[in-house]
XYZ file of C-alpha atoms in Angstrom:
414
model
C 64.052 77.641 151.420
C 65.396 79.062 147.827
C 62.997 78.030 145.235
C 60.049 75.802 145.019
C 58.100 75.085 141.530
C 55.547 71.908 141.287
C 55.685 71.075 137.103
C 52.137 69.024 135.619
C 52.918 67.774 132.374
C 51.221 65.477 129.655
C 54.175 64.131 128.707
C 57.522 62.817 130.051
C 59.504 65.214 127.197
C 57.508 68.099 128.284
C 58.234 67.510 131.997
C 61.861 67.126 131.309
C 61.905 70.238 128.977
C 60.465 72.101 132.219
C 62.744 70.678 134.935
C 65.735 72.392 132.298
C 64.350 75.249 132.674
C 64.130 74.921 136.512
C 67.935 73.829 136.364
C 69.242 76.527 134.116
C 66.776 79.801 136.273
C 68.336 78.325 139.804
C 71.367 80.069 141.140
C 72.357 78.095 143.805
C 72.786 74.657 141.973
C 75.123 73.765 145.020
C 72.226 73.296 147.444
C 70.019 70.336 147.612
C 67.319 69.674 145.327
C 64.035 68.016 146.984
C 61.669 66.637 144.609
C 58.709 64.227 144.950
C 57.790 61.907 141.268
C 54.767 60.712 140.476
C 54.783 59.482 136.659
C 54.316 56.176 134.228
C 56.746 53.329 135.444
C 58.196 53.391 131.999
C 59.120 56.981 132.088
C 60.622 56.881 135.931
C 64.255 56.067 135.118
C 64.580 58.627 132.763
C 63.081 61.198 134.984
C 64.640 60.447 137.929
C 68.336 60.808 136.204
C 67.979 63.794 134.626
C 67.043 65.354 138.150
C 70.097 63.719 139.548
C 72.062 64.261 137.031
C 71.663 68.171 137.458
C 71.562 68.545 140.782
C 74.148 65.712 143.066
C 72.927 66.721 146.507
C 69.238 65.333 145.964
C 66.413 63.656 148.242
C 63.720 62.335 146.608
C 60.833 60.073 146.537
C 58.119 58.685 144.466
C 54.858 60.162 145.408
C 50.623 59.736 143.962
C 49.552 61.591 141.528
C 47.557 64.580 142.208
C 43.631 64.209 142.306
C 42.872 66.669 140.008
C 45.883 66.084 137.451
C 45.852 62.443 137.946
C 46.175 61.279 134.332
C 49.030 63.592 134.032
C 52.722 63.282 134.954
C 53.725 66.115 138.119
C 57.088 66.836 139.635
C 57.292 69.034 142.796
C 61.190 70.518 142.872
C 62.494 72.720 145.828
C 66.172 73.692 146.305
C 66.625 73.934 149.869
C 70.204 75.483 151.912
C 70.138 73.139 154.733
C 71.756 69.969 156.590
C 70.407 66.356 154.340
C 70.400 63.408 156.165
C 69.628 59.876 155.890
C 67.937 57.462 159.350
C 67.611 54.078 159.814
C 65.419 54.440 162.683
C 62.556 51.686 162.059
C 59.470 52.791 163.331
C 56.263 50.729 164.653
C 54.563 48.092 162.960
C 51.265 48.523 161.256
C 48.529 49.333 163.549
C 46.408 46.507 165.798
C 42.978 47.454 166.129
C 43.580 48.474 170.092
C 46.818 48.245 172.237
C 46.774 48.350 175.920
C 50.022 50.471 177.216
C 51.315 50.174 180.249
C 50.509 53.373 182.633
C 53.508 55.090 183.885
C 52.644 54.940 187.383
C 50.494 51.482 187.430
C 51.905 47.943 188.999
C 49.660 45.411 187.916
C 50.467 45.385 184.376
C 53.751 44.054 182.672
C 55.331 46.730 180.850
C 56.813 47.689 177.624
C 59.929 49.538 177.766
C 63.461 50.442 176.493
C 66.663 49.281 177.864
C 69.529 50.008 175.607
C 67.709 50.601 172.560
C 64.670 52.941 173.458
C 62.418 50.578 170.778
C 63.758 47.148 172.211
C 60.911 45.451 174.551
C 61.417 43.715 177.468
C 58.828 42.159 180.314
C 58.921 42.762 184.239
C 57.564 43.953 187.252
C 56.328 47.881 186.838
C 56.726 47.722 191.268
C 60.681 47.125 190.392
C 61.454 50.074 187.609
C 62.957 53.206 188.137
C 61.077 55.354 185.909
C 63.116 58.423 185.922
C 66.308 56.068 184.078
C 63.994 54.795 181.758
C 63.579 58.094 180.709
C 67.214 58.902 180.792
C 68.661 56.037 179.022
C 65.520 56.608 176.302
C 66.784 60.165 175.635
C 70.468 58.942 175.795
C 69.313 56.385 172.757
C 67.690 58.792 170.990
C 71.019 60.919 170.677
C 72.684 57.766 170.110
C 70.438 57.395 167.143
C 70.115 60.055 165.606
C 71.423 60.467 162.113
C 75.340 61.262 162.030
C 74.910 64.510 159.794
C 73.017 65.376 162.822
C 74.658 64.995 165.676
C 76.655 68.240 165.873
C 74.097 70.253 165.410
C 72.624 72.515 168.223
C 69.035 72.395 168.890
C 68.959 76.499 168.351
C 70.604 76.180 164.900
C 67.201 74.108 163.406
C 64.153 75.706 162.574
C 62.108 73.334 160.616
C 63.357 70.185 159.480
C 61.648 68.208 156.239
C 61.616 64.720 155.303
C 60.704 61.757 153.129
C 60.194 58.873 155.445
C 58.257 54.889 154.787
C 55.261 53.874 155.883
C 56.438 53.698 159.672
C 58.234 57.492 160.583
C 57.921 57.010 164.579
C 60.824 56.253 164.847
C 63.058 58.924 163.231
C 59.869 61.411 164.728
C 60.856 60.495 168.400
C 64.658 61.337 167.609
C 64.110 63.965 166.425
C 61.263 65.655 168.566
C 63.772 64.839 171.694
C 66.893 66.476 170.182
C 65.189 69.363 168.080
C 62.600 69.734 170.530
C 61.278 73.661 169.216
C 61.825 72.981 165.831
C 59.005 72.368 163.452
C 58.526 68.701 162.080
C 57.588 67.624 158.629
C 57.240 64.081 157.459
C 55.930 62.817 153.614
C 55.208 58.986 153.583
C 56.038 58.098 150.979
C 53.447 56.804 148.167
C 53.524 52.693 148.035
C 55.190 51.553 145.305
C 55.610 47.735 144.782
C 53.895 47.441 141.657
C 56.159 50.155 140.273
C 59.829 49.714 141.313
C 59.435 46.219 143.161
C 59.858 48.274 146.711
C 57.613 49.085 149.486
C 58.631 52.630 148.903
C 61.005 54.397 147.007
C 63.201 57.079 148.257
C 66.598 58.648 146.057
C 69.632 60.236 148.432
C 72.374 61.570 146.796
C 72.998 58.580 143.900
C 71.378 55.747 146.283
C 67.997 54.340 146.006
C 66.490 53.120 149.286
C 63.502 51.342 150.632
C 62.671 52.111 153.832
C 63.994 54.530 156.591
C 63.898 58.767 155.954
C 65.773 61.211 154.107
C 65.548 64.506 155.144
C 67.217 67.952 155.736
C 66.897 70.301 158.374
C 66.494 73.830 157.595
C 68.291 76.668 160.008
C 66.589 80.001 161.054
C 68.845 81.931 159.469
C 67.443 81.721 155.995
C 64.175 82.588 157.724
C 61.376 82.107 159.972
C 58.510 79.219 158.914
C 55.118 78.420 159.455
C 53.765 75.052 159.293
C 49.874 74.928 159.533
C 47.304 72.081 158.127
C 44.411 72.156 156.449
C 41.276 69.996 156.744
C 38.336 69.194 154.265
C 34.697 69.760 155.365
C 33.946 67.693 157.594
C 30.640 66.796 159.391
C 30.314 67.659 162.717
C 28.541 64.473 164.769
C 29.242 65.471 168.468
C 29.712 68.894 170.596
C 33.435 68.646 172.580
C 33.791 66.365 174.439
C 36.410 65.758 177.458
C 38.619 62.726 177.687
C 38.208 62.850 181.508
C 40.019 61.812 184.405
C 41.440 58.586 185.573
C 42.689 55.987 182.878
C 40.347 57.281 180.242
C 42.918 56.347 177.484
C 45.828 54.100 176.783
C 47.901 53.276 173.861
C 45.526 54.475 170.663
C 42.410 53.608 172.995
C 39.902 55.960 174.158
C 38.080 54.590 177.214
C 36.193 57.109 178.493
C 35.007 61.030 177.404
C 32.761 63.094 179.326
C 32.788 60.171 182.202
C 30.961 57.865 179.342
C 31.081 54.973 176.968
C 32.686 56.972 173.922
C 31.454 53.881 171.545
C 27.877 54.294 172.136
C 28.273 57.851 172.020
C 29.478 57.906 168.639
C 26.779 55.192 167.605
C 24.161 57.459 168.952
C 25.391 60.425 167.376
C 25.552 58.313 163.748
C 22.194 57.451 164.669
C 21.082 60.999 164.909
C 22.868 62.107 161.694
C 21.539 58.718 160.012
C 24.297 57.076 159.722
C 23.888 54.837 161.741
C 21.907 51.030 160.899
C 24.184 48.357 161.140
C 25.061 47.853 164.414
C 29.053 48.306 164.271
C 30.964 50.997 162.906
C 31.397 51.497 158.912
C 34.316 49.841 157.746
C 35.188 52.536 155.795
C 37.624 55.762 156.591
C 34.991 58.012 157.427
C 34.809 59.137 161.062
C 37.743 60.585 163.108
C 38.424 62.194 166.477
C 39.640 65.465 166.206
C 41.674 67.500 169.024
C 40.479 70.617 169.426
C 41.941 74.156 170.358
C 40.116 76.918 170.585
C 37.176 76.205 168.400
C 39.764 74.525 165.637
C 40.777 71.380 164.922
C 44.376 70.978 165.373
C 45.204 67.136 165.130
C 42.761 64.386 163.585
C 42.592 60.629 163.908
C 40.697 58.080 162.251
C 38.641 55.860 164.185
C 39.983 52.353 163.478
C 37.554 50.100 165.622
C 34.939 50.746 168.408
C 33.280 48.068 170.969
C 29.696 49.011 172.587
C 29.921 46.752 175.500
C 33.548 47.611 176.656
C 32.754 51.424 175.285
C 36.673 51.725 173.642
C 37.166 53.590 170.428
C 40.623 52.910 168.709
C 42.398 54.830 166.779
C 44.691 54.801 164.159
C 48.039 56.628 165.798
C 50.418 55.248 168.398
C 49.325 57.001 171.250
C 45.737 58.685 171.910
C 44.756 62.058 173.107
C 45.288 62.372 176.853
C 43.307 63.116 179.950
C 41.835 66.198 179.473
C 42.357 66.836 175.885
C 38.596 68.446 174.661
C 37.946 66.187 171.361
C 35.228 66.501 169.145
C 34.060 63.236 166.553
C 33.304 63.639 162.902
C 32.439 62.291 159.743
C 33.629 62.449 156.244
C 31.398 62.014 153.040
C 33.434 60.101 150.637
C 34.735 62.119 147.676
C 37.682 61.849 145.471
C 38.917 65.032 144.728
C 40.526 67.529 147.001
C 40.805 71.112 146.779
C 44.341 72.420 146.375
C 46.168 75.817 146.352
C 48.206 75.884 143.188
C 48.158 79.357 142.619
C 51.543 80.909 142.747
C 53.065 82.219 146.233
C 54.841 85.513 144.316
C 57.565 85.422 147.107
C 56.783 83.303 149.819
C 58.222 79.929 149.083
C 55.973 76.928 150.385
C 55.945 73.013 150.572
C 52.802 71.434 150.834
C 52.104 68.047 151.227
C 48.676 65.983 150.406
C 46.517 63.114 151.285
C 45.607 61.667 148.314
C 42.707 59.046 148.094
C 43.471 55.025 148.175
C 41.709 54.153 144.858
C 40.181 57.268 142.345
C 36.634 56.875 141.064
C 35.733 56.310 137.636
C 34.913 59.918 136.998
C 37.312 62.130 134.710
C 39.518 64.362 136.209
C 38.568 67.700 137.361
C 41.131 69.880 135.669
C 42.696 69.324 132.141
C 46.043 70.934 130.784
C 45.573 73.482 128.261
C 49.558 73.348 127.150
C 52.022 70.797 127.063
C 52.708 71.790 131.115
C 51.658 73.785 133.874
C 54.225 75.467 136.496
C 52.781 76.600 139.852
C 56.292 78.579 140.865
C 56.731 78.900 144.503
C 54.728 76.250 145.653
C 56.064 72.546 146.489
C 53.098 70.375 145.992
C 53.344 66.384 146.310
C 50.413 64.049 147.716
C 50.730 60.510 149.170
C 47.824 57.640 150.188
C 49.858 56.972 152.965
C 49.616 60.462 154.960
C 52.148 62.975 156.390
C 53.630 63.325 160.102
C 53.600 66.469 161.855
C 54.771 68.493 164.466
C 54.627 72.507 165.441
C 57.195 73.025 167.671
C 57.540 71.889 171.218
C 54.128 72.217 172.227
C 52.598 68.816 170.978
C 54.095 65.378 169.875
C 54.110 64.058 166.119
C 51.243 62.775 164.661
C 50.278 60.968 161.243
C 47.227 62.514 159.070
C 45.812 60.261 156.811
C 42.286 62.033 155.884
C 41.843 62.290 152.127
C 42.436 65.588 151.249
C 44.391 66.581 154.739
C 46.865 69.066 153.824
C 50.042 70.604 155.725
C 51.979 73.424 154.425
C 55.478 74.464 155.681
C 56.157 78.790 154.296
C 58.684 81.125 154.383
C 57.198 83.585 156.533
């Protein structure tokens, strides 16, 4: 990473007037500009080709605005030295509220898995499959599909590697967790935009304008070593840890069984004790999550989609649960619409940081007004999205979607 600045502005002239200064202060206008958008539909066009027009080697995408500037225009630019690429790797469809996987090792239940095409389904006998060329023709795919900018790369030569993805990033994840396998693993999805540009979301690569798939660049450890770490907001604790414990205690985004018990009524009881509890079913709303813990910390989160008393299940909202013997802990958010972010500037250490923002904002004013026409927090990449971030740290666990409000992952020059 070579130079990271997130711009607030109250206008689109002032923005523009601070991106030239960004242009005309960057000495390497040969690398590739990343930049996440989030301004008035009118002013977009403009915006968007001025930073293109400066800097041809580009990735972009349209992003939310910032809770506590959210009635202003903000621009998060980073010029990064790396390898851009573009995947067409679709990824899974929207979540069901439980899916029942097919263990590895079980016969009794008809199977999903890939032939040719490691996402292509097909239906037979578990009794009759060799496992072990499943797993070799999935890897084989996954080189197969990997993006072509890619595919002479060595694993060794990629440290971290950033992108801009949709709404559905398993896809390009999987490829590249199984050919970068110690690299670190940073995903933005991409703010929804069909009431803006007429797209589901909109990303910008190098003059084209797509709607689906990831952009992205992968960074090489010879411009330095990085850190990616993320950040929760207060949450309530409602349970000690708890043990997803042994035998098929989860499957697909189900969690059957925790401390050799009905996980559903344990969360209902535990609502009950914090009063939460009155209805009998769980809150529609995003409020209570499963968190993996480590340690004493949190270190992944998912949100609790569905739960049923009687068959004791508690889905979640991720492709693939926690497994046996993962120590898990539930919580619960208060709602709130603002989040608490680090602007301040990084004096050296150049960071990214990426941001759930909230669905829908309140009715109350914003918590921070501009004094000037703009506000530059230099150093610091800063772009927020409704629909989450992906993440991975290194080889040691598998990608995984945040989509608390206020969840916050930060990728730094170390």
């Amino acid at each position: 990473m070579i130079r990271a600045q997130t711009v607030v502005a109250r206008t689109p002239s002032a923005l523009l007037a601070s991106l030239d200064r960004f242009y005309l202060q960057s000495k390497a206008k040969g690398d590739t500009l990343l930049f996440a958008l989030s301004a008035p539909s009118d002013a977009l066009s403009e915006i968007t080709s001025h930073l293109t027009s400066h800097f041809s080697r580009h990735i972009g995408c349209l992003s939310s605005p910032l809770p506590a500037y959210r009635s202003h225009i903000t621009c998060a630019v980073a010029l990064l030295d790396g390898i851009a690429f573009r995947s067409t790797v679709s990824g899974r469809a929207d979540h069901q509220v439980g899916r029942w996987h097919a263990a590895r090792h079980s016969s009794a239940q008809q199977l999903r898995a890939e032939q040719s095409n490691v996402f292509e389904e097909f239906s037979g006998d578990l009794s009759r499959v060799n496992w072990e060329d499943i797993w070799d023709r999935s890897t084989k795919s996954a080189r197969d599909m990997l993006p072509v900018e890619l595919r002479t790369v060595r694993p060794e030569d990629v440290s971290s590697i950033l992108y801009f993805s949709d709404k559905a990033p398993e896809g390009v994840a999987k490829v590249l967790k199984a050919t970068f396998p110690h690299s670190h693993e940073l995903g933005f999805l991409a703010s929804s935009t069909p009431f803006i540009t007429g797209r589901p979301v909109t990303l910008f690569h190098d003059g084209e304008i797509y709607s689906d798939g990831a952009i992205g660049i992968a960074l090489q450890p010879s411009l330095g070593h990085t850190s990616l770490t993320v950040k929760f907001p207060d949450l309530v604790d409602l349970t000690p840890d708890l043990q997803i414990t042994s035998g098929l205690s989860s499957e697909g985004n189900l969690i059957l069984k925790v401390d050799n018990g009905n996980p559903t009524r344990l969360l209902l009881a535990a609502m009950d004790k914090h009063g939460l509890y009155g209805r009998g079913a769980l809150l529609k709303d995003d409020e209570f999550y499963v968190g993996v813990m480590s340690d004493g910390k949190v270190e992944q989160l998912h949100r609790i989609t569905s739960g049923d008393p009687s068959r004791g299940t508690i889905a979640l909202g991720t492709t693939s649960a926690p497994p046996q013997g993962s120590i898990i802990r539930m919580f619960y958010l208060p709602r709130r619409d603002d989040a608490t972010l680090n602007l301040d500037p990084t004096h050296g250490n150049t960071s990214i940081s990426f941001i759930v923002t909230p669905d829908s904002f309140g009715d109350e004013l914003p918590s921070s007004v501009l004094d000037n026409d703009s506000l530059i927090i230099d150093g610091n990449f800063v772009s927020g999205s409704e629909n989450g971030f992906m993440l991975r740290r290194g080889a040691k666990e598998e990608g995984w979607t945040c989509t608390l409000p206020g969840g916050q992952a930060r990728l730094r020059r170390t």
